[in-house]
Tab-separated table of N, CA and C in Angstrom:
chain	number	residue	atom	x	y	z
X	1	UNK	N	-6.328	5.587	-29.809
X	1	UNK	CA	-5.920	4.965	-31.032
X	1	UNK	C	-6.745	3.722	-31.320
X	2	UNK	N	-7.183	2.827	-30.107
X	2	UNK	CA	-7.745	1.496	-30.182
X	2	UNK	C	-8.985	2.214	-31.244
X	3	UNK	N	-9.795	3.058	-30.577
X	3	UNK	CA	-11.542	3.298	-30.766
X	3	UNK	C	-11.147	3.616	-32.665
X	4	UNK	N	-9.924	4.411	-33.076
X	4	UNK	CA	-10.476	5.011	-34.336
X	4	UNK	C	-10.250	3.940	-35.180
X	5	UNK	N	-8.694	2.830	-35.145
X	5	UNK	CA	-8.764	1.659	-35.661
X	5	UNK	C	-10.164	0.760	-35.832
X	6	UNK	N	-10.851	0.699	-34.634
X	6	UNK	CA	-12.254	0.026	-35.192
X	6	UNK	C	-13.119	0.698	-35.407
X	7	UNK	N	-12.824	2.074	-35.728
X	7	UNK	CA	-13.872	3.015	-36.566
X	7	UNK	C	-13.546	2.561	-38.150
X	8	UNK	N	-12.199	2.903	-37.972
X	8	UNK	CA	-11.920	2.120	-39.784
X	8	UNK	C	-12.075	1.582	-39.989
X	9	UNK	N	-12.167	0.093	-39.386
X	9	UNK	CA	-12.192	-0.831	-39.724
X	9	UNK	C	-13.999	-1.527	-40.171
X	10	UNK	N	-14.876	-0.625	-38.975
X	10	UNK	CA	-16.092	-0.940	-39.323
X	10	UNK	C	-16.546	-0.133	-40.752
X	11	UNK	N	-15.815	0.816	-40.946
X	11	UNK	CA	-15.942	1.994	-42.558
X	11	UNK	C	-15.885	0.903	-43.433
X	12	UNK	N	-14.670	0.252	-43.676
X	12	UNK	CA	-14.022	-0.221	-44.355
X	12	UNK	C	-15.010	-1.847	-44.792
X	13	UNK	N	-16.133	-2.064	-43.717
X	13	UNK	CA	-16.821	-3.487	-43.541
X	13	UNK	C	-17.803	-2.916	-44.695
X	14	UNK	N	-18.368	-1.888	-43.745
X	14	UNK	CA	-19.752	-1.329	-44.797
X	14	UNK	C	-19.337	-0.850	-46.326
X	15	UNK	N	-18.101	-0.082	-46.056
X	15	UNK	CA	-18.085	0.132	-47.549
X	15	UNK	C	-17.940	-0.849	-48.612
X	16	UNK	N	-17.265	-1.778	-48.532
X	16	UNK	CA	-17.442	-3.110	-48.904
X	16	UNK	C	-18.621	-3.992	-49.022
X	17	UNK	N	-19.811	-3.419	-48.458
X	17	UNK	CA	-20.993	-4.111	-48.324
X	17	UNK	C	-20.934	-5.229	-47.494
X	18	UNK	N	-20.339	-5.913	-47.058
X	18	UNK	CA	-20.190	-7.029	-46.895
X	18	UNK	C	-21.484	-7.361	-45.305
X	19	UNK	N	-21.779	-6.241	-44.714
X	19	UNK	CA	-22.590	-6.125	-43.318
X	19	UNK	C	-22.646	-4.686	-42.985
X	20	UNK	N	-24.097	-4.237	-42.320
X	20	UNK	CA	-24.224	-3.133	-41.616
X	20	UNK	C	-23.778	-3.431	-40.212
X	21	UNK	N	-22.794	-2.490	-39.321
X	21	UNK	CA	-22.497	-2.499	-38.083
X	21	UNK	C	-23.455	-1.389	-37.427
X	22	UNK	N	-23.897	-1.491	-36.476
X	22	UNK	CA	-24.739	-0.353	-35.200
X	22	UNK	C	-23.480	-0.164	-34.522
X	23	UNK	N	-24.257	1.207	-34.493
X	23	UNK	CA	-23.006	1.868	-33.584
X	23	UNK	C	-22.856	1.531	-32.268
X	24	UNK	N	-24.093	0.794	-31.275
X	24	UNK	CA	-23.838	0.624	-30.250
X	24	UNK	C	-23.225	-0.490	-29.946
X	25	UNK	N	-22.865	-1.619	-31.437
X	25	UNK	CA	-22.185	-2.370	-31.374
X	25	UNK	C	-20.872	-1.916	-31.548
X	26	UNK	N	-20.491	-1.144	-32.209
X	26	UNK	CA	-19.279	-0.626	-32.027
X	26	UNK	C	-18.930	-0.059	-31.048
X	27	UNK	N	-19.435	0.422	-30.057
X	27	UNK	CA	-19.257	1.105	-28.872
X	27	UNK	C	-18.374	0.220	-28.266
X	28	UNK	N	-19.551	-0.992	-27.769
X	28	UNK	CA	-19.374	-2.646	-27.391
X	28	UNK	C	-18.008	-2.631	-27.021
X	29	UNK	N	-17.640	-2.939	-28.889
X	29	UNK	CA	-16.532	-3.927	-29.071
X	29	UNK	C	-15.249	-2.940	-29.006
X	30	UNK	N	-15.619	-0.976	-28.665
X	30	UNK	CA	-14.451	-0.685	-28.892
X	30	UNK	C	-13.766	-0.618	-27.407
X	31	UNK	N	-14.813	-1.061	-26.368
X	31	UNK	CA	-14.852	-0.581	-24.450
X	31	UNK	C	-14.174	-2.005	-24.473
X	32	UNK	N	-14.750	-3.195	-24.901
X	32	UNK	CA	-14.542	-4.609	-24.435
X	32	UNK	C	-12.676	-4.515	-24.702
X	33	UNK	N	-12.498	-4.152	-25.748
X	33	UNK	CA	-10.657	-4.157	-26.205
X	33	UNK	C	-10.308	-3.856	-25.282
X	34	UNK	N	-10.916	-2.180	-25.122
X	34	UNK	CA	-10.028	-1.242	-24.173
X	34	UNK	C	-9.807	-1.964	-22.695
X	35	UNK	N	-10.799	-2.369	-22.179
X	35	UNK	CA	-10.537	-2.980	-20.989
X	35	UNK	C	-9.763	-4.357	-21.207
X	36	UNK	N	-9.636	-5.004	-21.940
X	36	UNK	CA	-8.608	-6.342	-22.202
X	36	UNK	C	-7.339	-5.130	-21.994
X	37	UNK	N	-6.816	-4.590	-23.215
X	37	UNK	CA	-5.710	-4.016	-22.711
X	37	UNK	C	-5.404	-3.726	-21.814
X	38	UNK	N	-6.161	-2.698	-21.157
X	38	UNK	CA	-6.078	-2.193	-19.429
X	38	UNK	C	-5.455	-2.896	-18.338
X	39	UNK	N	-6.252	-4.133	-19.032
X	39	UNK	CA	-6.516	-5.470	-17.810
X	39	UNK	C	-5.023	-6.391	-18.008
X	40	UNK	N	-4.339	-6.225	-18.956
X	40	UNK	CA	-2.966	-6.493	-19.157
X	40	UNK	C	-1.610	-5.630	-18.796
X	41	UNK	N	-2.067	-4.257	-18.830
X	41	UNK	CA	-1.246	-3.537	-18.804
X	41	UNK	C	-0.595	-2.938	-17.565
X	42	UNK	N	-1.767	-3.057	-16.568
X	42	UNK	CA	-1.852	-2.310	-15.118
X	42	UNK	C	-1.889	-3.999	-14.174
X	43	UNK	N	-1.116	-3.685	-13.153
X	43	UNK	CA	-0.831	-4.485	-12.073
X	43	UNK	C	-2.204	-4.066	-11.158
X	44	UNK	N	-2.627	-5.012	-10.349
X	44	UNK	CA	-3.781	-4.249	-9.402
X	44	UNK	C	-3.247	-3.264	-8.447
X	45	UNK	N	-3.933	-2.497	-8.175
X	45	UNK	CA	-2.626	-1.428	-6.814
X	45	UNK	C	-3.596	-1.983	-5.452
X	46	UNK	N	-4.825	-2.424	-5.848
X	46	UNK	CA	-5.276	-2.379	-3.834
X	46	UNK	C	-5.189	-4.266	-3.667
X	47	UNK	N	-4.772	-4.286	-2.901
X	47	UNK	CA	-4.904	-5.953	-2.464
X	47	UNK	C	-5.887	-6.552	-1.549
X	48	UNK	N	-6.669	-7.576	-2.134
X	48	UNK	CA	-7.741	-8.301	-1.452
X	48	UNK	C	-7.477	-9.055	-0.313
X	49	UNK	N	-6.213	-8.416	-0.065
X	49	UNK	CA	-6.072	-9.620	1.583
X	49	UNK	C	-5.061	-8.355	2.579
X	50	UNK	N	-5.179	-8.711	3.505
X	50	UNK	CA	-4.544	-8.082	4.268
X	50	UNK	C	-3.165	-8.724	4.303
X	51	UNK	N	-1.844	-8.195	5.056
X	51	UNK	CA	-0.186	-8.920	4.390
X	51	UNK	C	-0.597	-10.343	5.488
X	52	UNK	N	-0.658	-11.280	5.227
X	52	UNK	CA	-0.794	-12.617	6.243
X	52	UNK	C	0.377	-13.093	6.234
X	53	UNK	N	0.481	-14.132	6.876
X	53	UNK	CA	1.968	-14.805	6.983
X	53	UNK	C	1.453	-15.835	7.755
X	54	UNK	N	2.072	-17.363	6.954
X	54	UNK	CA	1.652	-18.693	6.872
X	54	UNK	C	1.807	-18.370	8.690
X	55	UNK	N	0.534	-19.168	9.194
X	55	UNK	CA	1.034	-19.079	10.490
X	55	UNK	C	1.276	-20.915	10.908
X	56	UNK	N	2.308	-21.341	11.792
X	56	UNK	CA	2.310	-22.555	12.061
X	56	UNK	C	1.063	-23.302	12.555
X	57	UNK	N	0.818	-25.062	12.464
X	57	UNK	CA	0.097	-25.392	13.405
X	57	UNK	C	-0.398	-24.888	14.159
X	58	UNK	N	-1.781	-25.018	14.255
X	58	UNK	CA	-1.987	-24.735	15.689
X	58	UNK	C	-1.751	-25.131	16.491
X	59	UNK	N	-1.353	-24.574	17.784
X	59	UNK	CA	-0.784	-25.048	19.033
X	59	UNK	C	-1.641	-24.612	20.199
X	60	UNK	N	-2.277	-25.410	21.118
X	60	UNK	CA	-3.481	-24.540	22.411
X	60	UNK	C	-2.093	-23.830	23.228
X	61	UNK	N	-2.702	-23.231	23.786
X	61	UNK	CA	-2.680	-22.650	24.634
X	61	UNK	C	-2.015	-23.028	25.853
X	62	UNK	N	-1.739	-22.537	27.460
X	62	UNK	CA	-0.677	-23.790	28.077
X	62	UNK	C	-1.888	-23.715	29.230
X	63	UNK	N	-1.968	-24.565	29.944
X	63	UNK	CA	-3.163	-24.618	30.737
X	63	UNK	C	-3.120	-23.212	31.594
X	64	UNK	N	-4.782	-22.849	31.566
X	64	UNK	CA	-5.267	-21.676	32.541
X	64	UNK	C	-5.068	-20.599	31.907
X	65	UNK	N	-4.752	-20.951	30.557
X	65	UNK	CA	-5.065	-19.963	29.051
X	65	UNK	C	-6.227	-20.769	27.993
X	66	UNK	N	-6.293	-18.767	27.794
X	66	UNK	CA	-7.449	-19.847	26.623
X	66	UNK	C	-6.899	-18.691	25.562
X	67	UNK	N	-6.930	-19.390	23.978
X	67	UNK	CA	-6.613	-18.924	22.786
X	67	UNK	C	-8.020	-18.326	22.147
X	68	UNK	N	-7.873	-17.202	21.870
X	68	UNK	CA	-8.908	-16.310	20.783
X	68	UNK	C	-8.319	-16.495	19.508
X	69	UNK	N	-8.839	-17.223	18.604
X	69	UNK	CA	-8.381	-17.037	16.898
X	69	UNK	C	-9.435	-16.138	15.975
X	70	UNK	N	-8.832	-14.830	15.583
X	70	UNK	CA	-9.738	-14.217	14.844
X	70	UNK	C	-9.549	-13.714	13.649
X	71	UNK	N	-10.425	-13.982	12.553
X	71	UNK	CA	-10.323	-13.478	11.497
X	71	UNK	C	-11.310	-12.808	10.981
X	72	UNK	N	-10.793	-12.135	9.326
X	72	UNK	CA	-12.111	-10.728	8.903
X	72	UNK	C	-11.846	-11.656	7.436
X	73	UNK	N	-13.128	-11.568	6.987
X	73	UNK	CA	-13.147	-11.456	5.311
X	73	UNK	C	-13.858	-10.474	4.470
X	74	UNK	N	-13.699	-10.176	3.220
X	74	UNK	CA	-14.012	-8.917	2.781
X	74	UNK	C	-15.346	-9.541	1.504
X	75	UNK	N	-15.844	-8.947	1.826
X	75	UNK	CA	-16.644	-9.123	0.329
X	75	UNK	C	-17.344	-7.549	-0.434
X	76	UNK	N	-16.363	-7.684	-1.674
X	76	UNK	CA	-16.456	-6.556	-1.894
X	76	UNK	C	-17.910	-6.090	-2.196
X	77	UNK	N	-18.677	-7.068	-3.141
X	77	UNK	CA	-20.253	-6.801	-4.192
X	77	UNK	C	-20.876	-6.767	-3.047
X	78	UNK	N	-20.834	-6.680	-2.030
X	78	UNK	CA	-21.841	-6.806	-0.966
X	78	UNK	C	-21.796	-5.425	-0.164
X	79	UNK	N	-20.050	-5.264	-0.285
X	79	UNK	CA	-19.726	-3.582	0.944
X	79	UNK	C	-19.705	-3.725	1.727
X	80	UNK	N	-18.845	-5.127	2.620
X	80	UNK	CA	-19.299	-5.536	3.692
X	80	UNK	C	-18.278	-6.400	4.450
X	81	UNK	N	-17.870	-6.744	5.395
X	81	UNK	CA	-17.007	-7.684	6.246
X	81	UNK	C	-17.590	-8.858	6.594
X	82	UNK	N	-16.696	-9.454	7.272
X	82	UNK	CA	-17.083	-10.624	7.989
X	82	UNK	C	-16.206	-10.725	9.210
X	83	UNK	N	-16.681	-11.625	10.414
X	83	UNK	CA	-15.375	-12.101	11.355
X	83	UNK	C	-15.848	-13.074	12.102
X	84	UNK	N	-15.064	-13.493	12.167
X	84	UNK	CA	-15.185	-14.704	13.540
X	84	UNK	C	-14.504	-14.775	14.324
X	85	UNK	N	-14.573	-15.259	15.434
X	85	UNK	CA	-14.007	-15.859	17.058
X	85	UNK	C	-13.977	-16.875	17.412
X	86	UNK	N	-13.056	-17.980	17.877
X	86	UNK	CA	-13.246	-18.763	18.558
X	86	UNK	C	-12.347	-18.914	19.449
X	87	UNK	N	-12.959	-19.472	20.206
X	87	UNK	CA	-12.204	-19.361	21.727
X	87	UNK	C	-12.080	-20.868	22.168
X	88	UNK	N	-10.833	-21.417	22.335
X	88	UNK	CA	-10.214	-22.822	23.062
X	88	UNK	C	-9.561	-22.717	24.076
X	89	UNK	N	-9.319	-23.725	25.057
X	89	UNK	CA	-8.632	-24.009	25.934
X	89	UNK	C	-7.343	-24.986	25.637
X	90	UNK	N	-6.829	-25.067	26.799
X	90	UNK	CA	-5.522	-25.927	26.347
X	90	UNK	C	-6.078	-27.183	26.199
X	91	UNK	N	-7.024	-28.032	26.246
X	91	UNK	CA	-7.467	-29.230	25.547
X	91	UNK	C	-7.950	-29.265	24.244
X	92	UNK	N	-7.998	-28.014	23.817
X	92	UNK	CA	-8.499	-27.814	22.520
X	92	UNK	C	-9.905	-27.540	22.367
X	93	UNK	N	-10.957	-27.575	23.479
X	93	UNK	CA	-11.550	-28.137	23.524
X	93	UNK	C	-12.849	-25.834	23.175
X	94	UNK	N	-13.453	-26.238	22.194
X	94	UNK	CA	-14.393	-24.739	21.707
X	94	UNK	C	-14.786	-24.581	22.943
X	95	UNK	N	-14.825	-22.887	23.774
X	95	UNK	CA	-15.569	-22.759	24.951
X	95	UNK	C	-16.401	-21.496	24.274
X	96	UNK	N	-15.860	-21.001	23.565
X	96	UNK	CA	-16.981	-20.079	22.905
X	96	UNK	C	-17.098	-19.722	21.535
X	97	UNK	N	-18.120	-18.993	20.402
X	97	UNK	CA	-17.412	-18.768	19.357
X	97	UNK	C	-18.309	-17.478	18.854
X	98	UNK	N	-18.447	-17.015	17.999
X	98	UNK	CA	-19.743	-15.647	17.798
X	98	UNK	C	-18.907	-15.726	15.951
X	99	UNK	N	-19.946	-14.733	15.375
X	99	UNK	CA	-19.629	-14.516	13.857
X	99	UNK	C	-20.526	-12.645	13.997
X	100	UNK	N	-20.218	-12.097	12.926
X	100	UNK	CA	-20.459	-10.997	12.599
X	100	UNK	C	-20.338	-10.621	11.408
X	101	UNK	N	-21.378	-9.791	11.191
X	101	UNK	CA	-20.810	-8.924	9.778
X	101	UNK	C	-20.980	-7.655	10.153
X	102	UNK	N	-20.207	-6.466	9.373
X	102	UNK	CA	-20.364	-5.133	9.508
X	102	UNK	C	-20.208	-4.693	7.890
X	103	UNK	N	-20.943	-3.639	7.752
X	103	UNK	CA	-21.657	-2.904	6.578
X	103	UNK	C	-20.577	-1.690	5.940
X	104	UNK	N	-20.039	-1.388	4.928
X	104	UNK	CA	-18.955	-0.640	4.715
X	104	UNK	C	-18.016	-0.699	4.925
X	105	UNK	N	-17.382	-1.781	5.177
X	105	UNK	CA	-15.804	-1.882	5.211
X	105	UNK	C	-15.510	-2.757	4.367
X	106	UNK	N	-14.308	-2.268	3.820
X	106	UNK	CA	-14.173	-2.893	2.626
X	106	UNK	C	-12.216	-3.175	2.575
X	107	UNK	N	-11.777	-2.590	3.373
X	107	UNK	CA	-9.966	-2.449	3.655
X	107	UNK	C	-9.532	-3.523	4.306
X	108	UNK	N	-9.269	-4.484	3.817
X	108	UNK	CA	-8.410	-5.564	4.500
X	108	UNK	C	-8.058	-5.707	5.672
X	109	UNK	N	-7.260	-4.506	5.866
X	109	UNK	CA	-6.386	-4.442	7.276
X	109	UNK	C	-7.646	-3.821	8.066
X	110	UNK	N	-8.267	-2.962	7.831
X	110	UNK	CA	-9.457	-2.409	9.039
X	110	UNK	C	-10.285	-3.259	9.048
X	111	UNK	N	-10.862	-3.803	8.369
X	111	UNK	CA	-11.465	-4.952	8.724
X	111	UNK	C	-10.502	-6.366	9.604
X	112	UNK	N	-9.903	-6.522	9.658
X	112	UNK	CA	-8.710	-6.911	10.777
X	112	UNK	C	-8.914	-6.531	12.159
X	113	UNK	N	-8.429	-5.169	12.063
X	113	UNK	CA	-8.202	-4.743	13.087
X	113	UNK	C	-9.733	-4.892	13.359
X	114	UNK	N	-10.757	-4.524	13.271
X	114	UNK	CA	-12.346	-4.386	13.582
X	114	UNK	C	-12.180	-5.550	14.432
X	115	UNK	N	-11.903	-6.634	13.500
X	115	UNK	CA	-12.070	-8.050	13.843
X	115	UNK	C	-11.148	-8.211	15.447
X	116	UNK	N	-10.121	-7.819	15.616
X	116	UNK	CA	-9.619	-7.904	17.099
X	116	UNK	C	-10.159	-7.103	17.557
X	117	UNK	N	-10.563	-5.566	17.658
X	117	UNK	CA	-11.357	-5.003	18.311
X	117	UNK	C	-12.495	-5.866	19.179
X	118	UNK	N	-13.370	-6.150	17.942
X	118	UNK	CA	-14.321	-7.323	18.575
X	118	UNK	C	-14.156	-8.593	19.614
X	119	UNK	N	-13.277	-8.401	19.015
X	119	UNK	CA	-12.545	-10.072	19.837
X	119	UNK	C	-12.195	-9.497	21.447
X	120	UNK	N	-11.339	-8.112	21.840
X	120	UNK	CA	-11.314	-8.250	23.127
X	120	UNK	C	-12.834	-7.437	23.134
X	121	UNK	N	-13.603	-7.142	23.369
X	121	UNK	CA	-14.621	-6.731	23.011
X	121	UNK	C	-16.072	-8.045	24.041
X	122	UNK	N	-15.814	-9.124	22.924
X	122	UNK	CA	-15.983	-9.803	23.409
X	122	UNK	C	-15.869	-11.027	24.314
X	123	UNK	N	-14.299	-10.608	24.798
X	123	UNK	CA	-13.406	-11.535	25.769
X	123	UNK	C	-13.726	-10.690	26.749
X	124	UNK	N	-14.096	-9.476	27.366
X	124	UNK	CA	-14.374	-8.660	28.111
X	124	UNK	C	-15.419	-9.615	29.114
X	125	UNK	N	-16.508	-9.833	28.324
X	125	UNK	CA	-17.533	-10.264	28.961
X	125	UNK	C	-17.344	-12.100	28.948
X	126	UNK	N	-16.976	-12.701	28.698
X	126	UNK	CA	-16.153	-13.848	29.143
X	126	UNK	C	-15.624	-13.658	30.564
X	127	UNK	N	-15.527	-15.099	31.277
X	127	UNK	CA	-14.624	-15.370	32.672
X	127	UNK	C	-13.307	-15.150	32.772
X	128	UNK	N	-12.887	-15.104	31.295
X	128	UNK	CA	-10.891	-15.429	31.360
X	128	UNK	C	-10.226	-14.140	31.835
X	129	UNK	N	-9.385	-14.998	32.172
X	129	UNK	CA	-8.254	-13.767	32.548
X	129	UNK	C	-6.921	-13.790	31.885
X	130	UNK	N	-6.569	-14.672	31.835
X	130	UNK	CA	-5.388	-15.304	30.975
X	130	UNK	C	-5.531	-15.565	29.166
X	131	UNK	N	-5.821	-14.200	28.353
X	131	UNK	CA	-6.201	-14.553	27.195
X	131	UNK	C	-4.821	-14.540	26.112
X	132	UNK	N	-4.748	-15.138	24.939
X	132	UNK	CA	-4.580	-14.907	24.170
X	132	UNK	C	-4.744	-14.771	22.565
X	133	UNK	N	-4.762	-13.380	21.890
X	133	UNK	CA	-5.757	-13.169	20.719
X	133	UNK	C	-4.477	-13.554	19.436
X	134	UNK	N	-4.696	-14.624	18.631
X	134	UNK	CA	-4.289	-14.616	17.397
X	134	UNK	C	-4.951	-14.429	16.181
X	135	UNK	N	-4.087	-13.554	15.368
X	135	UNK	CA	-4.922	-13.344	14.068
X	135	UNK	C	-3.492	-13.106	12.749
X	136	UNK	N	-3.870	-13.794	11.799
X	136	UNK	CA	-3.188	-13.730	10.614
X	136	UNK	C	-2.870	-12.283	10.145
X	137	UNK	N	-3.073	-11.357	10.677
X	137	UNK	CA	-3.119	-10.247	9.607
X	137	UNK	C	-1.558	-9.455	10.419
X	138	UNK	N	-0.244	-9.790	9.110
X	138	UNK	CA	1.482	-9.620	9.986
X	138	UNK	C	1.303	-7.944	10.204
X	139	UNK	N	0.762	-7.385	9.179
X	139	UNK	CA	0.630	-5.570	9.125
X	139	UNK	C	0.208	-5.368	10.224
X	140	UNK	N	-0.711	-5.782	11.111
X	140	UNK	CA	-2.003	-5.202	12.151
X	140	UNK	C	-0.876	-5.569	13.140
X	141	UNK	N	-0.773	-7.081	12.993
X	141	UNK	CA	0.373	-7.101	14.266
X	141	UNK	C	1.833	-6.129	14.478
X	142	UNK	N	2.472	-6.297	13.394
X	142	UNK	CA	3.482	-5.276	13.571
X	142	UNK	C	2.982	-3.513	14.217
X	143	UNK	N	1.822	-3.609	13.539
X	143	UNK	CA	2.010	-1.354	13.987
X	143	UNK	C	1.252	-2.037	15.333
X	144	UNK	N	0.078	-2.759	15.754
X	144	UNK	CA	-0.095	-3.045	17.588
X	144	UNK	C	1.359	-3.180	18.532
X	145	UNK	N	2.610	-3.467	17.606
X	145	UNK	CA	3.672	-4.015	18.662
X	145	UNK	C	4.703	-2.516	18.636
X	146	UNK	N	4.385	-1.774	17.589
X	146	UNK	CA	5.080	-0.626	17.740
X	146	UNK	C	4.145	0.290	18.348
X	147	UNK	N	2.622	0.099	18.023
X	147	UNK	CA	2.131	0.999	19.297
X	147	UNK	C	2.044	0.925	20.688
X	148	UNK	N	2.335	-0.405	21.064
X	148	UNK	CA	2.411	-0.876	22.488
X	148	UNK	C	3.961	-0.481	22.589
X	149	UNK	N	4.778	-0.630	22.145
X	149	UNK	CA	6.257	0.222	22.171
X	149	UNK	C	6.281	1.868	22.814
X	150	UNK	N	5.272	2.392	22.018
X	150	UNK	CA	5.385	3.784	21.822
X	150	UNK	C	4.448	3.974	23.348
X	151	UNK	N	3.698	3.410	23.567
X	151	UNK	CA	3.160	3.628	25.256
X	151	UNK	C	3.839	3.572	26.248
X	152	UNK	N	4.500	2.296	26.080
X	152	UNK	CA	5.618	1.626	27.047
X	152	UNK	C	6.711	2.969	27.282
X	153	UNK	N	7.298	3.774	26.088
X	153	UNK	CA	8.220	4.920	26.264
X	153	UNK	C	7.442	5.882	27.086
X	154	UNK	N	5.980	6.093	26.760
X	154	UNK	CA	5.623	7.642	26.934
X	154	UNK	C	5.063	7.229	28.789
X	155	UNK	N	5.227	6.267	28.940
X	155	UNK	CA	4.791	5.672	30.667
X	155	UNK	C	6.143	5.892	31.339
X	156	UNK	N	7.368	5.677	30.891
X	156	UNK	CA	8.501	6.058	31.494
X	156	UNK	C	8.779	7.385	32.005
């Protein structure tokens, strides 16, 4: 309905004399509407973040632990992730840290999870023994605590 309204309406310019319109200007101006409407009408359905949840202060670690904090970011125009690591002790004090990008991921939550992947990944080859990995992303954590559930049964 939008496109034939500014078909008439450009009829209605010329027949009047008042200006010649090109059609590829009409094309233009009949896509530019359509997407304003669109862009009002529809809620987004995919979300640019994975579900997070405010996490408190940071707090280290209790001595003869060390804290992994890891996160992913997405960038979509690129097709691509991000993550980081850093690794503290209970003084607070950085004992290690690394960054990464990976090529095609573009899903919030898998890029997450990638991002802890990496993280014990690279706590592997670290001295610690006593680790612990935090990361903002509540989705990734919840299905890791029901899949560590679902092991815990099938070991019984």
């Amino acid at each position: 309905m939008i496109f034939l309204w500014h078909i008439w309406e450009v009829r209605n310019v010329v027949r009047n004399g008042e200006r010649e319109v090109r059609p590829h200007c009409l094309v233009e101006k009949i896509l530019a509407y359509v997407d304003m409407v669109l862009l009002h009408m529809y809620d987004p359905i995919v979300s640019n973040r994975c579900d997070s949840f405010k996490p408190k202060l940071w707090d280290p670690p209790s001595e003869g632990w060390v804290l992994m904090n890891v996160d992913a970011a997405i960038f979509q125009k690129a097709n691509r992730m991000g993550l980081g690591i850093v690794v503290r002790d209970y003084r607070t004090e950085v004992l290690a840290a690394c960054g990464q990008s990976i090529d095609m991921i573009t899903n919030p939550e898998l890029a997450e999870a990638i991002a802890v992947r990496q993280t014990i990944l690279f706590v592997s080859k670290l001295p610690y023994s006593h680790v612990i990995i935090a990361t903002d992303c509540l989705s990734l954590v919840q299905k890791l605590r029901l899949e560590a559930m679902i092991v815990r049964i099938q070991e019984l």
